[in-house]
mmCIF file of C-alpha atoms and ligand atoms in Angstrom:
data_model
loop_
_atom_site.group_PDB
_atom_site.id
_atom_site.type_symbol
_atom_site.label_atom_id
_atom_site.label_comp_id
_atom_site.label_asym_id
_atom_site.label_seq_id
_atom_site.Cartn_x
_atom_site.Cartn_y
_atom_site.Cartn_z
ATOM 1 C CA MET A 1 1.819 -18.091 -65.440
ATOM 2 C CA ARG A 2 -0.010 -18.473 -62.297
ATOM 3 C CA MET A 3 -2.564 -16.025 -62.161
ATOM 4 C CA LEU A 4 -5.658 -14.870 -59.451
ATOM 5 C CA LEU A 5 -9.538 -13.400 -60.894
ATOM 6 C CA MET A 6 -11.121 -11.825 -58.395
ATOM 7 C CA GLY A 7 -14.136 -9.561 -58.619
ATOM 8 C CA PRO A 8 -17.489 -9.379 -56.764
ATOM 9 C CA PRO A 9 -20.019 -11.515 -57.971
ATOM 10 C CA GLY A 10 -21.990 -10.794 -61.153
ATOM 11 C CA ALA A 11 -18.545 -9.768 -62.219
ATOM 12 C CA GLY A 12 -17.888 -12.292 -65.171
ATOM 13 C CA LYS A 13 -15.716 -14.245 -63.418
ATOM 14 C CA GLY A 14 -16.109 -17.348 -64.582
ATOM 15 C CA THR A 15 -16.824 -16.295 -68.702
ATOM 16 C CA GLN A 16 -13.362 -14.739 -68.625
ATOM 17 C CA ALA A 17 -11.564 -17.367 -66.764
ATOM 18 C CA LYS A 18 -13.082 -19.272 -69.257
ATOM 19 C CA VAL A 19 -11.649 -17.156 -72.351
ATOM 20 C CA LEU A 20 -8.483 -16.601 -69.990
ATOM 21 C CA ALA A 21 -7.121 -20.023 -69.256
ATOM 22 C CA GLU A 22 -7.318 -21.240 -73.541
ATOM 23 C CA ARG A 23 -5.748 -18.012 -74.376
ATOM 24 C CA LEU A 24 -3.277 -18.195 -71.792
ATOM 25 C CA ASN A 25 -2.980 -21.827 -72.490
ATOM 26 C CA ILE A 26 -3.628 -22.699 -69.025
ATOM 27 C CA PRO A 27 -6.293 -24.357 -66.936
ATOM 28 C CA ALA A 28 -8.267 -21.980 -64.692
ATOM 29 C CA VAL A 29 -10.136 -23.821 -61.660
ATOM 30 C CA SER A 30 -12.864 -22.746 -60.290
ATOM 31 C CA THR A 31 -13.751 -23.533 -56.268
ATOM 32 C CA GLY A 32 -17.653 -23.144 -56.810
ATOM 33 C CA ASP A 33 -17.483 -25.049 -60.489
ATOM 34 C CA ILE A 34 -15.799 -27.827 -58.793
ATOM 35 C CA PHE A 35 -18.165 -27.200 -55.678
ATOM 36 C CA ARG A 36 -21.531 -27.576 -58.358
ATOM 37 C CA ALA A 37 -19.677 -30.569 -59.827
ATOM 38 C CA ASN A 38 -19.981 -32.420 -56.406
ATOM 39 C CA VAL A 39 -23.705 -30.742 -55.593
ATOM 40 C CA LYS A 40 -24.593 -32.535 -58.359
ATOM 41 C CA ASP A 41 -22.724 -35.672 -58.418
ATOM 42 C CA GLU A 42 -23.842 -35.409 -54.493
ATOM 43 C CA THR A 43 -20.780 -36.353 -53.528
ATOM 44 C CA PRO A 44 -20.039 -36.064 -49.373
ATOM 45 C CA LEU A 45 -18.262 -33.116 -50.370
ATOM 46 C CA GLY A 46 -21.453 -31.810 -52.253
ATOM 47 C CA LEU A 47 -23.503 -32.807 -49.575
ATOM 48 C CA GLU A 48 -21.494 -30.115 -47.212
ATOM 49 C CA ALA A 49 -20.745 -27.447 -49.310
ATOM 50 C CA LYS A 50 -24.704 -27.094 -50.256
ATOM 51 C CA ARG A 51 -26.289 -25.624 -47.250
ATOM 52 C CA TYR A 52 -23.845 -22.853 -47.315
ATOM 53 C CA MET A 53 -24.099 -22.293 -51.040
ATOM 54 C CA ASP A 54 -27.276 -21.762 -51.212
ATOM 55 C CA ALA A 55 -27.531 -19.503 -48.542
ATOM 56 C CA GLY A 56 -24.643 -17.446 -50.649
ATOM 57 C CA ASP A 57 -21.816 -18.285 -47.466
ATOM 58 C CA TYR A 58 -18.919 -19.590 -47.697
ATOM 59 C CA VAL A 59 -17.846 -22.751 -47.151
ATOM 60 C CA PRO A 60 -15.805 -23.345 -44.780
ATOM 61 C CA ASP A 61 -11.642 -22.897 -45.285
ATOM 62 C CA GLU A 62 -11.224 -26.174 -43.938
ATOM 63 C CA VAL A 63 -12.910 -27.723 -47.158
ATOM 64 C CA THR A 64 -12.760 -24.912 -49.087
ATOM 65 C CA ASN A 65 -8.844 -25.493 -48.881
ATOM 66 C CA ALA A 66 -8.467 -29.364 -48.843
ATOM 67 C CA MET A 67 -9.967 -29.198 -51.890
ATOM 68 C CA VAL A 68 -7.662 -25.984 -53.461
ATOM 69 C CA ARG A 69 -4.872 -28.530 -52.455
ATOM 70 C CA ASP A 70 -6.031 -31.414 -53.613
ATOM 71 C CA ARG A 71 -6.065 -29.711 -57.527
ATOM 72 C CA LEU A 72 -3.576 -27.131 -58.195
ATOM 73 C CA SER A 73 -0.938 -30.971 -57.003
ATOM 74 C CA GLU A 74 -3.066 -31.863 -60.036
ATOM 75 C CA ALA A 75 -0.244 -32.523 -62.973
ATOM 76 C CA ASP A 76 -1.605 -30.022 -65.177
ATOM 77 C CA ALA A 77 -1.709 -27.757 -62.829
ATOM 78 C CA GLY A 78 1.918 -27.137 -62.359
ATOM 79 C CA ASP A 79 3.079 -25.022 -64.859
ATOM 80 C CA GLY A 80 0.184 -22.247 -64.013
ATOM 81 C CA PHE A 81 -2.814 -21.512 -63.003
ATOM 82 C CA LEU A 82 -5.609 -19.171 -63.158
ATOM 83 C CA LEU A 83 -7.902 -19.199 -60.419
ATOM 84 C CA ASP A 84 -11.184 -18.147 -60.001
ATOM 85 C CA GLY A 85 -12.963 -17.612 -56.602
ATOM 86 C CA TYR A 86 -10.428 -18.119 -54.639
ATOM 87 C CA PRO A 87 -9.276 -17.268 -52.027
ATOM 88 C CA ARG A 88 -11.692 -15.274 -50.817
ATOM 89 C CA THR A 89 -11.145 -15.080 -47.121
ATOM 90 C CA LEU A 90 -7.507 -14.275 -45.210
ATOM 91 C CA ALA A 91 -6.937 -17.710 -44.067
ATOM 92 C CA GLN A 92 -7.204 -18.838 -48.154
ATOM 93 C CA VAL A 93 -4.583 -16.642 -49.341
ATOM 94 C CA GLY A 94 -2.280 -18.019 -45.856
ATOM 95 C CA THR A 95 -3.165 -21.691 -47.638
ATOM 96 C CA LEU A 96 -2.628 -21.008 -51.112
ATOM 97 C CA ASP A 97 0.563 -18.721 -50.096
ATOM 98 C CA ASP A 98 1.535 -22.343 -48.192
ATOM 99 C CA ILE A 99 0.978 -24.445 -51.183
ATOM 100 C CA LEU A 100 2.562 -22.171 -53.679
ATOM 101 C CA ALA A 101 5.779 -22.333 -51.104
ATOM 102 C CA GLU A 102 5.636 -26.087 -51.162
ATOM 103 C CA HIS A 103 5.835 -26.417 -54.761
ATOM 104 C CA GLY A 104 8.554 -23.733 -55.258
ATOM 105 C CA HIS A 105 6.107 -21.134 -56.456
ATOM 106 C CA LYS A 106 4.606 -18.277 -56.537
ATOM 107 C CA LEU A 107 1.834 -16.119 -57.485
ATOM 108 C CA ASP A 108 2.670 -13.443 -61.123
ATOM 109 C CA ALA A 109 -1.050 -11.553 -61.191
ATOM 110 C CA VAL A 110 -4.470 -10.806 -59.473
ATOM 111 C CA VAL A 111 -6.774 -9.848 -61.522
ATOM 112 C CA ALA A 112 -9.871 -8.128 -60.201
ATOM 113 C CA LEU A 113 -12.922 -7.256 -62.123
ATOM 114 C CA ILE A 114 -14.538 -4.204 -61.169
ATOM 115 C CA ALA A 115 -17.916 -2.829 -61.315
ATOM 116 C CA ASP A 116 -20.973 -1.282 -60.157
ATOM 117 C CA THR A 117 -22.900 -4.260 -56.892
ATOM 118 C CA ASP A 118 -26.321 -2.819 -58.965
ATOM 119 C CA VAL A 119 -25.286 -3.965 -62.264
ATOM 120 C CA LEU A 120 -24.296 -6.838 -60.739
ATOM 121 C CA VAL A 121 -27.182 -7.702 -59.142
ATOM 122 C CA ALA A 122 -29.100 -7.411 -61.751
ATOM 123 C CA ARG A 123 -26.852 -9.520 -63.876
ATOM 124 C CA MET A 124 -26.986 -11.808 -61.002
ATOM 125 C CA LEU A 125 -31.333 -12.115 -61.134
ATOM 126 C CA LYS A 126 -31.096 -12.464 -65.233
ATOM 127 C CA ARG A 127 -28.921 -15.498 -64.476
ATOM 128 C CA ALA A 128 -30.691 -17.143 -61.921
ATOM 129 C CA HIS A 129 -33.499 -17.738 -64.770
ATOM 130 C CA VAL A 130 -31.059 -18.650 -67.608
ATOM 131 C CA GLU A 131 -28.481 -21.128 -65.522
ATOM 132 C CA GLY A 132 -31.172 -22.699 -62.667
ATOM 133 C CA ARG A 133 -28.571 -21.862 -59.491
ATOM 134 C CA SER A 134 -29.779 -22.256 -56.877
ATOM 135 C CA ASP A 135 -27.957 -19.278 -54.677
ATOM 136 C CA ASP A 136 -29.648 -16.704 -56.888
ATOM 137 C CA SER A 137 -33.077 -15.915 -55.789
ATOM 138 C CA GLU A 138 -32.830 -11.835 -54.938
ATOM 139 C CA GLU A 139 -32.214 -12.009 -51.199
ATOM 140 C CA VAL A 140 -28.592 -14.454 -51.354
ATOM 141 C CA VAL A 141 -27.905 -12.799 -54.024
ATOM 142 C CA ARG A 142 -27.276 -9.523 -52.142
ATOM 143 C CA HIS A 143 -26.618 -11.221 -49.320
ATOM 144 C CA ARG A 144 -23.570 -12.458 -51.223
ATOM 145 C CA GLN A 145 -22.380 -9.303 -52.002
ATOM 146 C CA ASP A 146 -22.195 -8.114 -48.512
ATOM 147 C CA VAL A 147 -20.123 -11.103 -48.158
ATOM 148 C CA TYR A 148 -17.385 -10.440 -50.526
ATOM 149 C CA THR A 149 -17.356 -6.687 -49.114
ATOM 150 C CA ALA A 150 -17.447 -8.343 -45.225
ATOM 151 C CA GLU A 151 -14.368 -11.220 -46.288
ATOM 152 C CA THR A 152 -13.093 -10.624 -49.439
ATOM 153 C CA LYS A 153 -13.021 -6.736 -51.157
ATOM 154 C CA PRO A 154 -10.192 -6.653 -48.157
ATOM 155 C CA LEU A 155 -8.013 -8.937 -49.792
ATOM 156 C CA LEU A 156 -7.246 -6.425 -52.986
ATOM 157 C CA ARG A 157 -4.982 -4.659 -50.216
ATOM 158 C CA VAL A 158 -3.329 -7.791 -49.551
ATOM 159 C CA TYR A 159 -2.330 -8.358 -53.562
ATOM 160 C CA ALA A 160 -2.182 -4.660 -53.790
ATOM 161 C CA GLN A 161 0.709 -4.525 -51.330
ATOM 162 C CA ARG A 162 2.761 -7.270 -52.712
ATOM 163 C CA GLY A 163 2.586 -5.549 -55.900
ATOM 164 C CA LEU A 164 0.946 -8.073 -58.074
ATOM 165 C CA LEU A 165 -2.756 -6.871 -58.636
ATOM 166 C CA VAL A 166 -4.101 -5.116 -61.341
ATOM 167 C CA GLU A 167 -7.962 -3.697 -61.869
ATOM 168 C CA VAL A 168 -9.962 -3.718 -64.626
ATOM 169 C CA ASP A 169 -12.666 -2.816 -65.667
ATOM 170 C CA GLY A 170 -15.299 -5.184 -66.299
ATOM 171 C CA VAL A 171 -18.251 -4.172 -67.980
ATOM 172 C CA GLY A 172 -18.492 -4.282 -71.453
ATOM 173 C CA GLU A 173 -18.509 -7.448 -73.736
ATOM 174 C CA ILE A 174 -16.093 -10.387 -73.209
ATOM 175 C CA ASP A 175 -13.823 -9.934 -75.228
ATOM 176 C CA GLU A 176 -13.330 -6.372 -74.906
ATOM 177 C CA VAL A 177 -12.801 -6.854 -70.606
ATOM 178 C CA SER A 178 -10.294 -10.518 -71.670
ATOM 179 C CA GLU A 179 -8.387 -7.556 -73.955
ATOM 180 C CA ARG A 180 -8.432 -5.500 -71.433
ATOM 181 C CA VAL A 181 -7.370 -7.900 -68.780
ATOM 182 C CA LEU A 182 -4.866 -9.574 -71.437
ATOM 183 C CA ALA A 183 -3.501 -5.649 -71.408
ATOM 184 C CA ALA A 184 -3.479 -5.284 -67.787
ATOM 185 C CA LEU A 185 -1.863 -8.437 -67.668
ATOM 186 C CA LYS A 186 1.117 -7.407 -69.737
ATOM 187 C CA THR A 187 1.740 -4.112 -67.341
ATOM 188 C CA VAL A 188 2.581 -6.098 -64.624
ATOM 189 C CA THR A 189 4.462 -9.821 -65.681
ATOM 190 C CA GLU A 190 6.538 -7.184 -68.149
HETATM 191 P P1 AMP B 201 -18.399 -19.191 -57.315
HETATM 192 O O1 AMP B 201 -19.632 -19.660 -59.353
HETATM 193 O O2 AMP B 201 -17.654 -18.627 -57.637
HETATM 194 O O3 AMP B 201 -19.283 -17.810 -56.977
HETATM 195 O O4 AMP B 201 -18.925 -19.366 -56.082
HETATM 196 C C1 AMP B 201 -20.216 -20.263 -55.591
HETATM 197 C C2 AMP B 201 -20.511 -20.576 -54.290
HETATM 198 O O5 AMP B 201 -19.261 -21.714 -53.912
HETATM 199 C C3 AMP B 201 -19.750 -18.936 -53.503
HETATM 200 O O6 AMP B 201 -21.040 -18.406 -52.843
HETATM 201 C C4 AMP B 201 -19.854 -20.142 -52.121
HETATM 202 O O7 AMP B 201 -21.025 -20.771 -51.528
HETATM 203 C C5 AMP B 201 -18.976 -21.654 -51.919
HETATM 204 N N1 AMP B 201 -17.694 -20.788 -52.785
HETATM 205 C C6 AMP B 201 -17.067 -20.479 -53.967
HETATM 206 N N2 AMP B 201 -15.146 -20.769 -53.565
HETATM 207 C C7 AMP B 201 -15.322 -20.601 -52.564
HETATM 208 C C8 AMP B 201 -14.600 -20.139 -51.413
HETATM 209 N N3 AMP B 201 -12.776 -20.050 -52.665
HETATM 210 N N4 AMP B 201 -14.499 -19.823 -50.393
HETATM 211 C C9 AMP B 201 -15.525 -20.499 -50.362
HETATM 212 N N5 AMP B 201 -16.575 -20.564 -50.930
HETATM 213 C C10 AMP B 201 -16.737 -21.024 -51.840
#
């Protein structure tokens, strides 16, 4: 299974990615997690990414694409993966297509978690207190929703046109949403 998990910031992608990857026995590859680990370790990549992340902007495509290319060529991603938070721009869609083609692979499914923006903003502000993320101030939270709407939401159409998109209601208990995703996956992969 090679799949993407998409949806606006705060829709629960990270949580679902971990649960689903475990259930499907594939690695979850989260670009946000990889960036955050690099920021924490103060690597050159982390120092570059941090200023964009703190402002709620996307890290430049060249940087993000190079990182994903490296990650997907690791052995554990050879038989499948769940990408969480990538691609987020049309340029990234093109790069992912290239990476997959180079390996003779293709995507099986794109799952979009759907949730109301106001619910999401409230959720993210609550999470700010729990996780202490530096990109969770109210202004940045709202900006991230706007960036998603402008840059990433249009990608859903692209994947819908390819017949890969399944939309899943992202509001509910963690297990409930996971079951919805697993049921929806059967409809596109069968
Ligand atoms: P996330 O945890 O997925 O919400 O990502 C946190 C932050 O990392 C985002 O707000 C971006 O600044 C950066 N980031 C994560 N994934 C990408 C991506 N595919 N393209 C550009 N920036 C990204």
